[in-house]
Backbone as JSON Lines, residues from 0, in Angstrom:
{"i":0,"aa":"M","n":[14.8,-83.74,78.14],"ca":[15.07,-82.31,78.1],"c":[15.42,-81.8,79.49]}
{"i":1,"aa":"K","n":[16.48,-81.02,79.6],"ca":[16.92,-80.47,80.88],"c":[15.91,-79.45,81.39]}
{"i":2,"aa":"Q","n":[15.61,-79.54,82.67],"ca":[14.73,-78.55,83.27],"c":[15.38,-77.17,83.22]}
{"i":3,"aa":"R","n":[14.59,-76.17,82.87],"ca":[15.1,-74.8,82.8],"c":[14.31,-73.91,83.75]}
{"i":4,"aa":"R","n":[15.04,-73.14,84.54],"ca":[14.42,-72.23,85.5],"c":[14.92,-70.81,85.21]}
{"i":5,"aa":"Y","n":[14.0,-69.88,85.1],"ca":[14.34,-68.49,84.82],"c":[13.86,-67.61,85.97]}
{"i":6,"aa":"Y","n":[14.8,-66.9,86.57],"ca":[14.48,-65.98,87.66],"c":[14.42,-64.55,87.12]}
{"i":7,"aa":"L","n":[13.3,-63.87,87.35],"ca":[13.14,-62.48,86.94],"c":[13.62,-61.59,88.09]}
{"i":8,"aa":"M","n":[14.64,-60.8,87.83],"ca":[15.23,-59.93,88.85],"c":[14.95,-58.47,88.51]}
{"i":9,"aa":"G","n":[15.02,-57.61,89.52],"ca":[14.89,-56.19,89.25],"c":[14.33,-55.41,90.42]}
{"i":10,"aa":"T","n":[14.38,-54.1,90.3],"ca":[13.9,-53.23,91.36],"c":[12.39,-53.32,91.5]}
{"i":11,"aa":"V","n":[11.91,-52.77,92.6],"ca":[10.47,-52.57,92.75],"c":[10.0,-51.68,91.61]}
{"i":12,"aa":"G","n":[8.91,-52.06,90.96],"ca":[8.37,-51.25,89.87],"c":[9.01,-51.47,88.52]}
{"i":13,"aa":"A","n":[9.93,-52.44,88.44],"ca":[10.61,-52.67,87.16],"c":[9.72,-53.32,86.12]}
{"i":14,"aa":"G","n":[8.63,-53.95,86.56],"ca":[7.72,-54.6,85.62],"c":[7.78,-56.11,85.64]}
{"i":15,"aa":"K","n":[8.41,-56.69,86.66],"ca":[8.55,-58.14,86.74],"c":[7.21,-58.84,86.85]}
{"i":16,"aa":"S","n":[6.34,-58.32,87.7],"ca":[5.04,-58.99,87.9],"c":[4.19,-58.94,86.64]}
{"i":17,"aa":"T","n":[4.21,-57.8,85.95],"ca":[3.49,-57.69,84.69],"c":[4.06,-58.66,83.66]}
{"i":18,"aa":"L","n":[5.39,-58.74,83.61],"ca":[6.05,-59.67,82.69],"c":[5.66,-61.11,83.03]}
{"i":19,"aa":"R","n":[5.67,-61.45,84.31],"ca":[5.31,-62.81,84.71],"c":[3.9,-63.16,84.26]}
{"i":20,"aa":"K","n":[2.97,-62.23,84.39],"ca":[1.58,-62.49,84.01],"c":[1.46,-62.68,82.49]}
{"i":21,"aa":"H","n":[2.21,-61.89,81.72],"ca":[2.21,-62.08,80.27],"c":[2.76,-63.45,79.9]}
{"i":22,"aa":"L","n":[3.86,-63.84,80.55],"ca":[4.48,-65.13,80.24],"c":[3.56,-66.29,80.64]}
{"i":23,"aa":"A","n":[2.8,-66.11,81.72],"ca":[1.86,-67.16,82.14],"c":[0.82,-67.41,81.07]}
{"i":24,"aa":"R","n":[0.38,-66.36,80.39],"ca":[-0.6,-66.53,79.31],"c":[0.03,-67.13,78.06]}
{"i":25,"aa":"Q","n":[1.27,-66.75,77.79],"ca":[1.91,-67.16,76.55],"c":[2.62,-68.51,76.65]}
{"i":26,"aa":"L","n":[2.92,-68.94,77.88],"ca":[3.62,-70.22,78.09],"c":[2.8,-71.06,79.06]}
{"i":27,"aa":"P","n":[1.64,-71.55,78.64],"ca":[0.73,-72.24,79.56],"c":[1.3,-73.52,80.17]}
{"i":28,"aa":"A","n":[2.31,-74.1,79.55],"ca":[2.88,-75.34,80.1],"c":[3.9,-75.06,81.2]}
{"i":29,"aa":"A","n":[4.3,-73.81,81.35],"ca":[5.32,-73.47,82.34],"c":[4.73,-73.37,83.74]}
{"i":30,"aa":"S","n":[5.56,-73.66,84.75],"ca":[5.19,-73.38,86.14],"c":[5.6,-71.94,86.43]}
{"i":31,"aa":"I","n":[4.64,-71.14,86.89],"ca":[4.88,-69.72,87.11],"c":[4.79,-69.43,88.61]}
{"i":32,"aa":"Y","n":[5.83,-68.81,89.14],"ca":[5.86,-68.51,90.57],"c":[5.81,-67.0,90.8]}
{"i":33,"aa":"P","n":[4.83,-66.53,91.6],"ca":[4.78,-65.12,91.94],"c":[5.92,-64.76,92.9]}
{"i":34,"aa":"E","n":[6.0,-63.49,93.21],"ca":[7.08,-63.02,94.07],"c":[7.09,-63.75,95.41]}
{"i":35,"aa":"W","n":[5.91,-63.96,96.0],"ca":[5.81,-64.61,97.3],"c":[4.77,-65.73,97.23]}
{"i":36,"aa":"P","n":[4.99,-66.85,97.91],"ca":[4.02,-67.95,97.9],"c":[2.7,-67.6,98.58]}
{"i":37,"aa":"E","n":[2.75,-66.68,99.54],"ca":[1.56,-66.32,100.31],"c":[1.24,-64.83,100.15]}
{"i":38,"aa":"P","n":[0.01,-64.43,100.44],"ca":[-0.34,-63.0,100.35],"c":[0.61,-62.15,101.2]}
{"i":39,"aa":"M","n":[0.93,-60.97,100.7],"ca":[1.9,-60.12,101.39],"c":[1.42,-59.7,102.77]}
{"i":40,"aa":"A","n":[2.32,-59.79,103.73],"ca":[2.02,-59.34,105.08],"c":[2.04,-57.8,105.14]}
{"i":41,"aa":"R","n":[1.56,-57.28,106.24],"ca":[1.51,-55.83,106.43],"c":[2.88,-55.2,106.23]}
{"i":42,"aa":"R","n":[2.9,-54.13,105.47],"ca":[4.07,-53.28,105.21],"c":[5.1,-53.89,104.27]}
{"i":43,"aa":"V","n":[4.91,-55.13,103.87],"ca":[5.8,-55.7,102.85],"c":[5.55,-54.94,101.53]}
{"i":44,"aa":"G","n":[6.61,-54.61,100.85],"ca":[6.49,-53.86,99.61],"c":[6.68,-52.38,99.77]}
{"i":45,"aa":"H","n":[6.82,-51.92,101.01],"ca":[7.11,-50.51,101.26],"c":[8.63,-50.31,101.34]}
{"i":46,"aa":"A","n":[9.07,-49.11,101.05],"ca":[10.49,-48.8,101.13],"c":[10.98,-49.05,102.56]}
{"i":47,"aa":"M","n":[12.09,-49.76,102.68],"ca":[12.58,-50.14,104.0],"c":[12.93,-48.92,104.85]}
{"i":48,"aa":"D","n":[13.4,-47.84,104.22],"ca":[13.8,-46.68,105.0],"c":[12.61,-45.89,105.53]}
{"i":49,"aa":"T","n":[11.39,-46.3,105.17],"ca":[10.2,-45.64,105.72],"c":[9.6,-46.42,106.89]}
{"i":50,"aa":"L","n":[10.18,-47.56,107.22],"ca":[9.64,-48.41,108.28],"c":[10.35,-48.16,109.6]}
{"i":51,"aa":"D","n":[9.62,-48.29,110.71],"ca":[10.29,-48.23,112.0],"c":[10.99,-49.56,112.24]}
{"i":52,"aa":"I","n":[11.76,-49.63,113.31],"ca":[12.6,-50.81,113.55],"c":[11.75,-52.07,113.69]}
{"i":53,"aa":"Q","n":[10.65,-51.98,114.41],"ca":[9.8,-53.15,114.62],"c":[9.2,-53.65,113.32]}
{"i":54,"aa":"D","n":[8.68,-52.74,112.49],"ca":[8.11,-53.14,111.21],"c":[9.18,-53.7,110.28]}
{"i":55,"aa":"A","n":[10.34,-53.06,110.27],"ca":[11.43,-53.53,109.4],"c":[11.84,-54.95,109.77]}
{"i":56,"aa":"E","n":[11.94,-55.24,111.07],"ca":[12.31,-56.59,111.5],"c":[11.23,-57.59,111.15]}
{"i":57,"aa":"S","n":[9.98,-57.19,111.3],"ca":[8.86,-58.08,110.96],"c":[8.84,-58.38,109.47]}
{"i":58,"aa":"V","n":[9.04,-57.35,108.65],"ca":[9.06,-57.53,107.2],"c":[10.22,-58.43,106.8]}
{"i":59,"aa":"Q","n":[11.39,-58.17,107.38],"ca":[12.56,-58.98,107.04],"c":[12.34,-60.44,107.39]}
{"i":60,"aa":"S","n":[11.78,-60.71,108.56],"ca":[11.51,-62.1,108.97],"c":[10.52,-62.76,108.02]}
{"i":61,"aa":"W","n":[9.48,-62.04,107.65],"ca":[8.47,-62.59,106.75],"c":[9.08,-62.91,105.38]}
{"i":62,"aa":"I","n":[9.9,-62.0,104.88],"ca":[10.51,-62.19,103.56],"c":[11.39,-63.44,103.54]}
{"i":63,"aa":"F","n":[12.21,-63.63,104.57],"ca":[13.09,-64.79,104.58],"c":[12.29,-66.09,104.73]}
{"i":64,"aa":"T","n":[11.2,-66.04,105.48],"ca":[10.33,-67.22,105.57],"c":[9.76,-67.56,104.2]}
{"i":65,"aa":"Q","n":[9.3,-66.54,103.48],"ca":[8.73,-66.76,102.15],"c":[9.78,-67.25,101.15]}
{"i":66,"aa":"L","n":[10.99,-66.72,101.25],"ca":[12.05,-67.18,100.35],"c":[12.33,-68.67,100.56]}
{"i":67,"aa":"G","n":[12.36,-69.09,101.82],"ca":[12.59,-70.5,102.11],"c":[11.48,-71.38,101.54]}
{"i":68,"aa":"R","n":[10.24,-70.94,101.68],"ca":[9.12,-71.72,101.15],"c":[9.16,-71.77,99.63]}
{"i":69,"aa":"K","n":[9.5,-70.64,99.01],"ca":[9.56,-70.63,97.55],"c":[10.71,-71.51,97.05]}
{"i":70,"aa":"N","n":[11.85,-71.46,97.72],"ca":[12.96,-72.34,97.34],"c":[12.53,-73.8,97.36]}
{"i":71,"aa":"A","n":[11.81,-74.18,98.41],"ca":[11.37,-75.57,98.54],"c":[10.38,-75.95,97.44]}
{"i":72,"aa":"L","n":[9.46,-75.05,97.13],"ca":[8.47,-75.33,96.09],"c":[9.13,-75.47,94.72]}
{"i":73,"aa":"V","n":[10.05,-74.56,94.41],"ca":[10.73,-74.61,93.11],"c":[11.57,-75.88,92.99]}
{"i":74,"aa":"S","n":[12.27,-76.23,94.05],"ca":[13.13,-77.41,94.02],"c":[12.33,-78.69,93.8]}
{"i":75,"aa":"A","n":[11.1,-78.74,94.29],"ca":[10.28,-79.95,94.17],"c":[9.45,-79.99,92.89]}
{"i":76,"aa":"D","n":[9.48,-78.92,92.1],"ca":[8.64,-78.82,90.91],"c":[9.28,-79.59,89.75]}
{"i":77,"aa":"P","n":[8.56,-80.59,89.18],"ca":[9.14,-81.39,88.09],"c":[8.95,-80.78,86.7]}
{"i":78,"aa":"A","n":[8.29,-79.62,86.61],"ca":[8.01,-79.03,85.3],"c":[9.3,-78.79,84.53]}
{"i":79,"aa":"Q","n":[9.21,-78.85,83.21],"ca":[10.38,-78.62,82.37],"c":[10.77,-77.15,82.3]}
{"i":80,"aa":"L","n":[9.81,-76.26,82.48],"ca":[10.06,-74.82,82.38],"c":[9.43,-74.11,83.58]}
{"i":81,"aa":"L","n":[10.26,-73.35,84.29],"ca":[9.79,-72.6,85.45],"c":[10.15,-71.13,85.28]}
{"i":82,"aa":"I","n":[9.2,-70.26,85.56],"ca":[9.42,-68.81,85.56],"c":[9.18,-68.33,86.99]}
{"i":83,"aa":"I","n":[10.2,-67.71,87.6],"ca":[10.12,-67.35,89.01],"c":[10.33,-65.85,89.17]}
{"i":84,"aa":"D","n":[9.32,-65.2,89.75],"ca":[9.4,-63.76,90.03],"c":[10.26,-63.56,91.27]}
{"i":85,"aa":"R","n":[11.42,-62.98,91.09],"ca":[12.45,-62.73,92.1],"c":[13.28,-63.97,92.42]}
{"i":86,"aa":"S","n":[14.58,-63.76,92.44],"ca":[15.52,-64.79,92.9],"c":[15.92,-64.48,94.34]}
{"i":87,"aa":"P","n":[16.46,-65.46,95.06],"ca":[16.96,-65.17,96.41],"c":[18.01,-64.06,96.41]}
{"i":88,"aa":"L","n":[18.74,-63.91,95.31],"ca":[19.8,-62.9,95.24],"c":[19.24,-61.48,95.26]}
{"i":89,"aa":"D","n":[17.98,-61.3,94.86],"ca":[17.38,-59.97,94.87],"c":[17.43,-59.35,96.26]}
{"i":90,"aa":"T","n":[17.43,-60.2,97.28],"ca":[17.44,-59.72,98.66],"c":[18.54,-58.7,98.91]}
{"i":91,"aa":"F","n":[19.7,-58.93,98.33],"ca":[20.85,-58.07,98.61],"c":[20.63,-56.62,98.18]}
{"i":92,"aa":"A","n":[19.85,-56.41,97.11],"ca":[19.66,-55.06,96.58],"c":[18.84,-54.17,97.52]}
{"i":93,"aa":"F","n":[18.22,-54.76,98.54],"ca":[17.4,-53.99,99.47],"c":[18.16,-53.61,100.74]}
{"i":94,"aa":"Y","n":[19.45,-53.95,100.8],"ca":[20.27,-53.64,101.97],"c":[21.6,-53.04,101.52]}
{"i":95,"aa":"P","n":[22.23,-52.23,102.37],"ca":[23.55,-51.7,102.03],"c":[24.58,-52.82,101.92]}
{"i":96,"aa":"P","n":[25.58,-52.66,101.06],"ca":[26.55,-53.75,100.83],"c":[27.23,-54.26,102.1]}
{"i":97,"aa":"Q","n":[27.39,-53.4,103.11],"ca":[28.06,-53.87,104.32],"c":[27.24,-54.91,105.08]}
{"i":98,"aa":"L","n":[25.98,-55.08,104.71],"ca":[25.14,-56.1,105.34],"c":[24.99,-57.36,104.48]}
{"i":99,"aa":"W","n":[25.62,-57.38,103.32],"ca":[25.39,-58.49,102.39],"c":[25.91,-59.82,102.93]}
{"i":100,"aa":"Q","n":[27.05,-59.8,103.59],"ca":[27.55,-61.06,104.14],"c":[26.59,-61.62,105.19]}
{"i":101,"aa":"Q","n":[26.07,-60.75,106.03],"ca":[25.11,-61.18,107.05],"c":[23.84,-61.74,106.41]}
{"i":102,"aa":"R","n":[23.34,-61.08,105.38],"ca":[22.14,-61.56,104.7],"c":[22.42,-62.89,103.99]}
{"i":103,"aa":"A","n":[23.61,-63.04,103.45],"ca":[23.97,-64.29,102.78],"c":[23.95,-65.45,103.77]}
{"i":104,"aa":"R","n":[24.44,-65.22,104.97],"ca":[24.42,-66.29,105.98],"c":[22.99,-66.67,106.34]}
{"i":105,"aa":"Q","n":[22.09,-65.67,106.38],"ca":[20.68,-65.98,106.64],"c":[20.09,-66.82,105.52]}
{"i":106,"aa":"L","n":[20.45,-66.5,104.3],"ca":[19.93,-67.26,103.16],"c":[20.43,-68.71,103.19]}
{"i":107,"aa":"L","n":[21.63,-68.92,103.7],"ca":[22.18,-70.28,103.76],"c":[21.44,-71.14,104.77]}
{"i":108,"aa":"D","n":[20.7,-70.52,105.69],"ca":[19.92,-71.28,106.66],"c":[18.59,-71.77,106.09]}
{"i":109,"aa":"L","n":[18.25,-71.3,104.88],"ca":[16.98,-71.67,104.25],"c":[17.17,-72.91,103.38]}
{"i":110,"aa":"P","n":[16.07,-73.55,102.95],"ca":[16.21,-74.61,101.95],"c":[16.99,-74.08,100.75]}
{"i":111,"aa":"A","n":[17.89,-74.87,100.22],"ca":[18.78,-74.4,99.15],"c":[18.0,-74.01,97.9]}
{"i":112,"aa":"P","n":[18.32,-72.88,97.29],"ca":[17.64,-72.49,96.06],"c":[18.12,-73.31,94.87]}
{"i":113,"aa":"S","n":[17.25,-73.49,93.92],"ca":[17.63,-74.18,92.68],"c":[18.44,-73.25,91.8]}
{"i":114,"aa":"A","n":[19.33,-73.83,91.03],"ca":[20.08,-73.06,90.04],"c":[19.12,-72.59,88.95]}
{"i":115,"aa":"G","n":[19.5,-71.53,88.25],"ca":[18.66,-71.05,87.18],"c":[19.32,-69.9,86.44]}
{"i":116,"aa":"E","n":[18.71,-69.52,85.34],"ca":[19.2,-68.38,84.57],"c":[18.57,-67.1,85.1]}
{"i":117,"aa":"L","n":[19.38,-66.06,85.24],"ca":[18.91,-64.78,85.76],"c":[18.57,-63.84,84.62]}
{"i":118,"aa":"I","n":[17.39,-63.23,84.69],"ca":[16.99,-62.21,83.72],"c":[16.75,-60.92,84.5]}
{"i":119,"aa":"F","n":[17.6,-59.94,84.27],"ca":[17.54,-58.67,84.99],"c":[16.68,-57.69,84.2]}
{"i":120,"aa":"V","n":[15.55,-57.3,84.78],"ca":[14.63,-56.35,84.16],"c":[14.94,-54.97,84.73]}
{"i":121,"aa":"H","n":[15.31,-54.04,83.87],"ca":[15.72,-52.72,84.37],"c":[15.22,-51.63,83.43]}
{"i":122,"aa":"G","n":[15.31,-50.39,83.91],"ca":[14.83,-49.28,83.1],"c":[15.1,-47.96,83.78]}
{"i":123,"aa":"N","n":[14.35,-46.94,83.38],"ca":[14.52,-45.59,83.92],"c":[13.81,-45.5,85.27]}
{"i":124,"aa":"P","n":[14.53,-45.19,86.35],"ca":[13.89,-45.1,87.67],"c":[12.73,-44.1,87.71]}
{"i":125,"aa":"A","n":[12.84,-43.01,86.96],"ca":[11.75,-42.02,86.95],"c":[10.49,-42.62,86.34]}
{"i":126,"aa":"T","n":[10.65,-43.43,85.3],"ca":[9.5,-44.09,84.67],"c":[8.87,-45.09,85.64]}
{"i":127,"aa":"M","n":[9.71,-45.85,86.33],"ca":[9.2,-46.8,87.31],"c":[8.43,-46.08,88.4]}
{"i":128,"aa":"H","n":[8.99,-45.0,88.89],"ca":[8.37,-44.27,89.99],"c":[7.01,-43.71,89.59]}
{"i":129,"aa":"A","n":[6.89,-43.27,88.35],"ca":[5.65,-42.64,87.89],"c":[4.47,-43.6,87.9]}
{"i":130,"aa":"R","n":[4.73,-44.9,87.78],"ca":[3.63,-45.86,87.76],"c":[3.43,-46.6,89.08]}
{"i":131,"aa":"M","n":[4.13,-46.13,90.12],"ca":[4.03,-46.79,91.42],"c":[3.01,-46.11,92.32]}
{"i":132,"aa":"D","n":[2.52,-46.86,93.3],"ca":[1.66,-46.33,94.35],"c":[2.53,-45.5,95.29]}
{"i":133,"aa":"S","n":[2.25,-44.21,95.39],"ca":[3.1,-43.32,96.18],"c":[3.1,-43.68,97.67]}
{"i":134,"aa":"S","n":[2.07,-44.39,98.13],"ca":[1.99,-44.74,99.55],"c":[3.07,-45.74,99.97]}
{"i":135,"aa":"R","n":[3.73,-46.35,99.0],"ca":[4.77,-47.33,99.34],"c":[6.08,-46.65,99.77]}
{"i":136,"aa":"G","n":[6.19,-45.36,99.55],"ca":[7.31,-44.62,100.09],"c":[8.57,-44.58,99.25]}
{"i":137,"aa":"Y","n":[8.5,-45.08,98.03],"ca":[9.68,-45.06,97.17],"c":[9.82,-43.71,96.47]}
{"i":138,"aa":"T","n":[11.04,-43.28,96.28],"ca":[11.35,-42.09,95.51],"c":[12.17,-42.48,94.29]}
{"i":139,"aa":"V","n":[12.33,-41.56,93.37],"ca":[13.18,-41.84,92.2],"c":[14.59,-42.2,92.66]}
{"i":140,"aa":"N","n":[15.1,-41.48,93.66],"ca":[16.45,-41.75,94.15],"c":[16.55,-43.13,94.81]}
{"i":141,"aa":"T","n":[15.48,-43.52,95.53],"ca":[15.48,-44.85,96.15],"c":[15.56,-45.94,95.09]}
{"i":142,"aa":"L","n":[14.76,-45.79,94.03],"ca":[14.75,-46.79,92.96],"c":[16.08,-46.8,92.21]}
{"i":143,"aa":"A","n":[16.65,-45.61,92.0],"ca":[17.94,-45.54,91.32],"c":[19.02,-46.23,92.14]}
{"i":144,"aa":"A","n":[18.99,-46.02,93.47],"ca":[19.98,-46.65,94.34],"c":[19.79,-48.17,94.35]}
{"i":145,"aa":"Q","n":[18.55,-48.6,94.34],"ca":[18.27,-50.04,94.33],"c":[18.76,-50.67,93.02]}
{"i":146,"aa":"Q","n":[18.54,-49.97,91.91],"ca":[19.0,-50.49,90.63],"c":[20.53,-50.54,90.59]}
{"i":147,"aa":"S","n":[21.18,-49.53,91.19],"ca":[22.64,-49.55,91.27],"c":[23.14,-50.72,92.1]}
{"i":148,"aa":"A","n":[22.38,-51.08,93.15],"ca":[22.76,-52.24,93.97],"c":[22.67,-53.52,93.16]}
{"i":149,"aa":"F","n":[21.65,-53.63,92.31],"ca":[21.57,-54.78,91.42],"c":[22.77,-54.83,90.48]}
{"i":150,"aa":"E","n":[23.14,-53.68,89.95],"ca":[24.3,-53.63,89.05],"c":[25.57,-54.07,89.78]}
{"i":151,"aa":"L","n":[25.72,-53.64,91.02],"ca":[26.87,-54.05,91.83],"c":[26.87,-55.56,92.01]}
{"i":152,"aa":"L","n":[25.71,-56.11,92.33],"ca":[25.6,-57.56,92.51],"c":[25.93,-58.31,91.23]}
{"i":153,"aa":"L","n":[25.39,-57.86,90.1],"ca":[25.64,-58.56,88.84],"c":[27.1,-58.44,88.4]}
{"i":154,"aa":"D","n":[27.72,-57.29,88.68],"ca":[29.15,-57.15,88.4],"c":[29.95,-58.12,89.26]}
{"i":155,"aa":"W","n":[29.54,-58.28,90.52],"ca":[30.23,-59.21,91.42],"c":[30.09,-60.64,90.91]}
{"i":156,"aa":"L","n":[28.89,-61.01,90.49],"ca":[28.68,-62.37,89.97],"c":[29.53,-62.63,88.73]}
{"i":157,"aa":"Q","n":[29.66,-61.61,87.9],"ca":[30.47,-61.78,86.69],"c":[31.94,-61.94,87.04]}
{"i":158,"aa":"H","n":[32.41,-61.14,88.01],"ca":[33.83,-61.17,88.37],"c":[34.2,-62.43,89.14]}
{"i":159,"aa":"Y","n":[33.4,-62.8,90.14],"ca":[33.76,-63.9,91.03],"c":[33.2,-65.25,90.61]}
{"i":160,"aa":"C","n":[32.07,-65.23,89.91],"ca":[31.44,-66.5,89.52],"c":[31.51,-66.75,88.01]}
{"i":161,"aa":"G","n":[31.99,-65.77,87.26],"ca":[32.06,-65.92,85.81],"c":[30.7,-66.01,85.17]}
{"i":162,"aa":"Y","n":[29.7,-65.43,85.82],"ca":[28.33,-65.54,85.31],"c":[27.81,-64.18,84.86]}
{"i":163,"aa":"T","n":[27.23,-64.16,83.65],"ca":[26.64,-62.94,83.11],"c":[25.14,-63.11,82.99]}
{"i":164,"aa":"A","n":[24.39,-62.3,83.73],"ca":[22.93,-62.36,83.69],"c":[22.42,-61.8,82.36]}
{"i":165,"aa":"R","n":[21.28,-62.3,81.92],"ca":[20.61,-61.73,80.76],"c":[19.9,-60.45,81.19]}
{"i":166,"aa":"R","n":[19.69,-59.54,80.25],"ca":[19.12,-58.24,80.58],"c":[17.97,-57.89,79.63]}
{"i":167,"aa":"I","n":[16.98,-57.23,80.21],"ca":[15.92,-56.64,79.4],"c":[15.77,-55.19,79.83]}
{"i":168,"aa":"N","n":[16.15,-54.27,78.95],"ca":[15.97,-52.84,79.19],"c":[14.56,-52.46,78.74]}
{"i":169,"aa":"T","n":[13.75,-52.04,79.68],"ca":[12.33,-51.78,79.38],"c":[12.07,-50.38,78.82]}
{"i":170,"aa":"D","n":[13.09,-49.55,78.74],"ca":[12.87,-48.18,78.26],"c":[12.25,-48.18,76.87]}
{"i":171,"aa":"G","n":[11.14,-47.5,76.72],"ca":[10.49,-47.38,75.42],"c":[9.71,-48.59,74.98]}
{"i":172,"aa":"L","n":[9.62,-49.62,75.82],"ca":[8.9,-50.84,75.45],"c":[7.58,-50.93,76.22]}
{"i":173,"aa":"N","n":[6.56,-51.47,75.57],"ca":[5.31,-51.75,76.28],"c":[5.36,-53.16,76.85]}
{"i":174,"aa":"P","n":[4.42,-53.54,77.72],"ca":[4.49,-54.87,78.35],"c":[4.56,-56.03,77.36]}
{"i":175,"aa":"S","n":[3.85,-55.93,76.25],"ca":[3.89,-57.02,75.26],"c":[5.27,-57.16,74.64]}
{"i":176,"aa":"Q","n":[5.92,-56.03,74.39],"ca":[7.26,-56.06,73.8],"c":[8.27,-56.61,74.8]}
{"i":177,"aa":"I","n":[8.1,-56.27,76.07],"ca":[9.0,-56.8,77.1],"c":[8.83,-58.31,77.2]}
{"i":178,"aa":"A","n":[7.59,-58.77,77.16],"ca":[7.33,-60.21,77.21],"c":[7.91,-60.92,75.99]}
{"i":179,"aa":"Q","n":[7.83,-60.27,74.84],"ca":[8.4,-60.86,73.62],"c":[9.91,-61.03,73.75]}
{"i":180,"aa":"R","n":[10.56,-60.03,74.35],"ca":[12.01,-60.12,74.55],"c":[12.33,-61.28,75.51]}
{"i":181,"aa":"A","n":[11.53,-61.43,76.56],"ca":[11.76,-62.52,77.49],"c":[11.56,-63.88,76.81]}
{"i":182,"aa":"Q","n":[10.54,-63.98,75.98],"ca":[10.31,-65.23,75.26],"c":[11.46,-65.56,74.32]}
{"i":183,"aa":"E","n":[12.05,-64.55,73.72],"ca":[13.2,-64.78,72.84],"c":[14.37,-65.37,73.64]}
{"i":184,"aa":"I","n":[14.57,-64.85,74.85],"ca":[15.63,-65.39,75.7],"c":[15.34,-66.84,76.06]}
{"i":185,"aa":"I","n":[14.1,-67.12,76.45],"ca":[13.72,-68.47,76.85],"c":[13.82,-69.45,75.68]}
{"i":186,"aa":"A","n":[13.54,-68.97,74.47],"ca":[13.56,-69.84,73.3],"c":[14.98,-70.16,72.83]}
{"i":187,"aa":"E","n":[15.96,-69.38,73.26],"ca":[17.34,-69.62,72.82],"c":[17.86,-70.94,73.38]}
{"i":188,"aa":"R","n":[18.8,-71.51,72.68],"ca":[19.35,-72.81,73.07],"c":[20.5,-72.69,74.08]}
{"i":189,"aa":"N","n":[21.05,-71.5,74.25],"ca":[22.23,-71.36,75.13],"c":[21.82,-71.01,76.56]}
{"i":190,"aa":"Y","n":[20.98,-71.88,77.14],"ca":[20.56,-71.71,78.53],"c":[21.79,-71.79,79.43]}
{"i":191,"aa":"Q","n":[21.99,-70.75,80.23],"ca":[23.14,-70.69,81.13],"c":[22.65,-70.42,82.54]}
{"i":192,"aa":"E","n":[22.74,-71.41,83.41],"ca":[22.23,-71.23,84.76],"c":[23.35,-70.92,85.74]}
{"i":193,"aa":"L","n":[22.97,-70.22,86.78],"ca":[23.88,-69.91,87.88],"c":[23.56,-70.82,89.05]}
{"i":194,"aa":"D","n":[24.59,-71.37,89.68],"ca":[24.42,-72.1,90.93],"c":[24.23,-71.06,92.02]}
{"i":195,"aa":"I","n":[22.98,-70.74,92.32],"ca":[22.68,-69.64,93.24],"c":[23.17,-69.95,94.65]}
{"i":196,"aa":"A","n":[23.01,-71.18,95.09],"ca":[23.47,-71.55,96.43],"c":[24.97,-71.34,96.58]}
{"i":197,"aa":"A","n":[25.73,-71.72,95.55],"ca":[27.18,-71.55,95.59],"c":[27.55,-70.07,95.58]}
{"i":198,"aa":"A","n":[26.81,-69.25,94.83],"ca":[27.07,-67.82,94.79],"c":[26.83,-67.18,96.15]}
{"i":199,"aa":"I","n":[25.76,-67.59,96.81],"ca":[25.46,-67.07,98.15],"c":[26.57,-67.47,99.12]}
{"i":200,"aa":"Q","n":[27.01,-68.71,99.04],"ca":[28.1,-69.18,99.89],"c":[29.36,-68.34,99.66]}
{"i":201,"aa":"Q","n":[29.63,-68.01,98.42],"ca":[30.83,-67.24,98.1],"c":[30.73,-65.81,98.64]}
{"i":202,"aa":"I","n":[29.52,-65.25,98.65],"ca":[29.34,-63.9,99.18],"c":[29.69,-63.86,100.67]}
{"i":203,"aa":"T","n":[29.39,-64.93,101.41],"ca":[29.7,-64.95,102.84],"c":[31.19,-64.85,103.09]}
{"i":204,"aa":"A","n":[31.99,-65.26,102.1],"ca":[33.45,-65.28,102.31],"c":[34.17,-64.14,101.61]}
{"i":205,"aa":"Q","n":[33.61,-63.64,100.51],"ca":[34.39,-62.75,99.68],"c":[33.81,-61.36,99.47]}
{"i":206,"aa":"F","n":[32.53,-61.15,99.78],"ca":[32.0,-59.83,99.48],"c":[32.55,-58.82,100.5]}
{"i":207,"aa":"P","n":[33.06,-57.68,100.02],"ca":[33.63,-56.69,100.95],"c":[32.57,-56.14,101.89]}
{"i":208,"aa":"Q","n":[32.95,-55.92,103.13],"ca":[32.03,-55.41,104.14],"c":[32.11,-53.89,104.3]}
{"i":209,"aa":"S","n":[32.95,-53.26,103.54],"ca":[33.06,-51.81,103.66],"c":[33.35,-51.21,102.3]}
């Protein structure tokens, strides 16, 4: 049986971590990866526009270190089924598009990510904001902009890589229903993975900088 890897994508507050925990209970044979291999460093998880330059640089450095470690762990995992909270591509949604080529080059310096199927978890930004810790500095507009950045990225992947991510719209669904939808996707036979490393390489050459 071919190894299958599923990356859960989405904005902060979209429900990825809750979904991952539900899937861990329902799919005990799967390898489940949290967002980061190590406990979050100071200020990680806060809105980037609320950080000063020093904190932003520290957070960015920590995130890329963690992405590299997670890539290595996933690549070495022999399990038949892997569920991974956040893909390396999620990084782009936290920066303006004019920085995407630069971020892509940074990602290419890390251990190469494994290919996998992308599941985009999305919903109403106002609903996401209502259940978030206000101290993290996110606003409804921040979350809406972040979700739009994901849409831009997925449109780019479809146009340039011919890849269509799977989607779960969480509006009106409770966590169990969201997990059920994810399980239905995982149970389907038409597993379609994206070569994430190749997509990142393509962004360095083709993504518009303005």
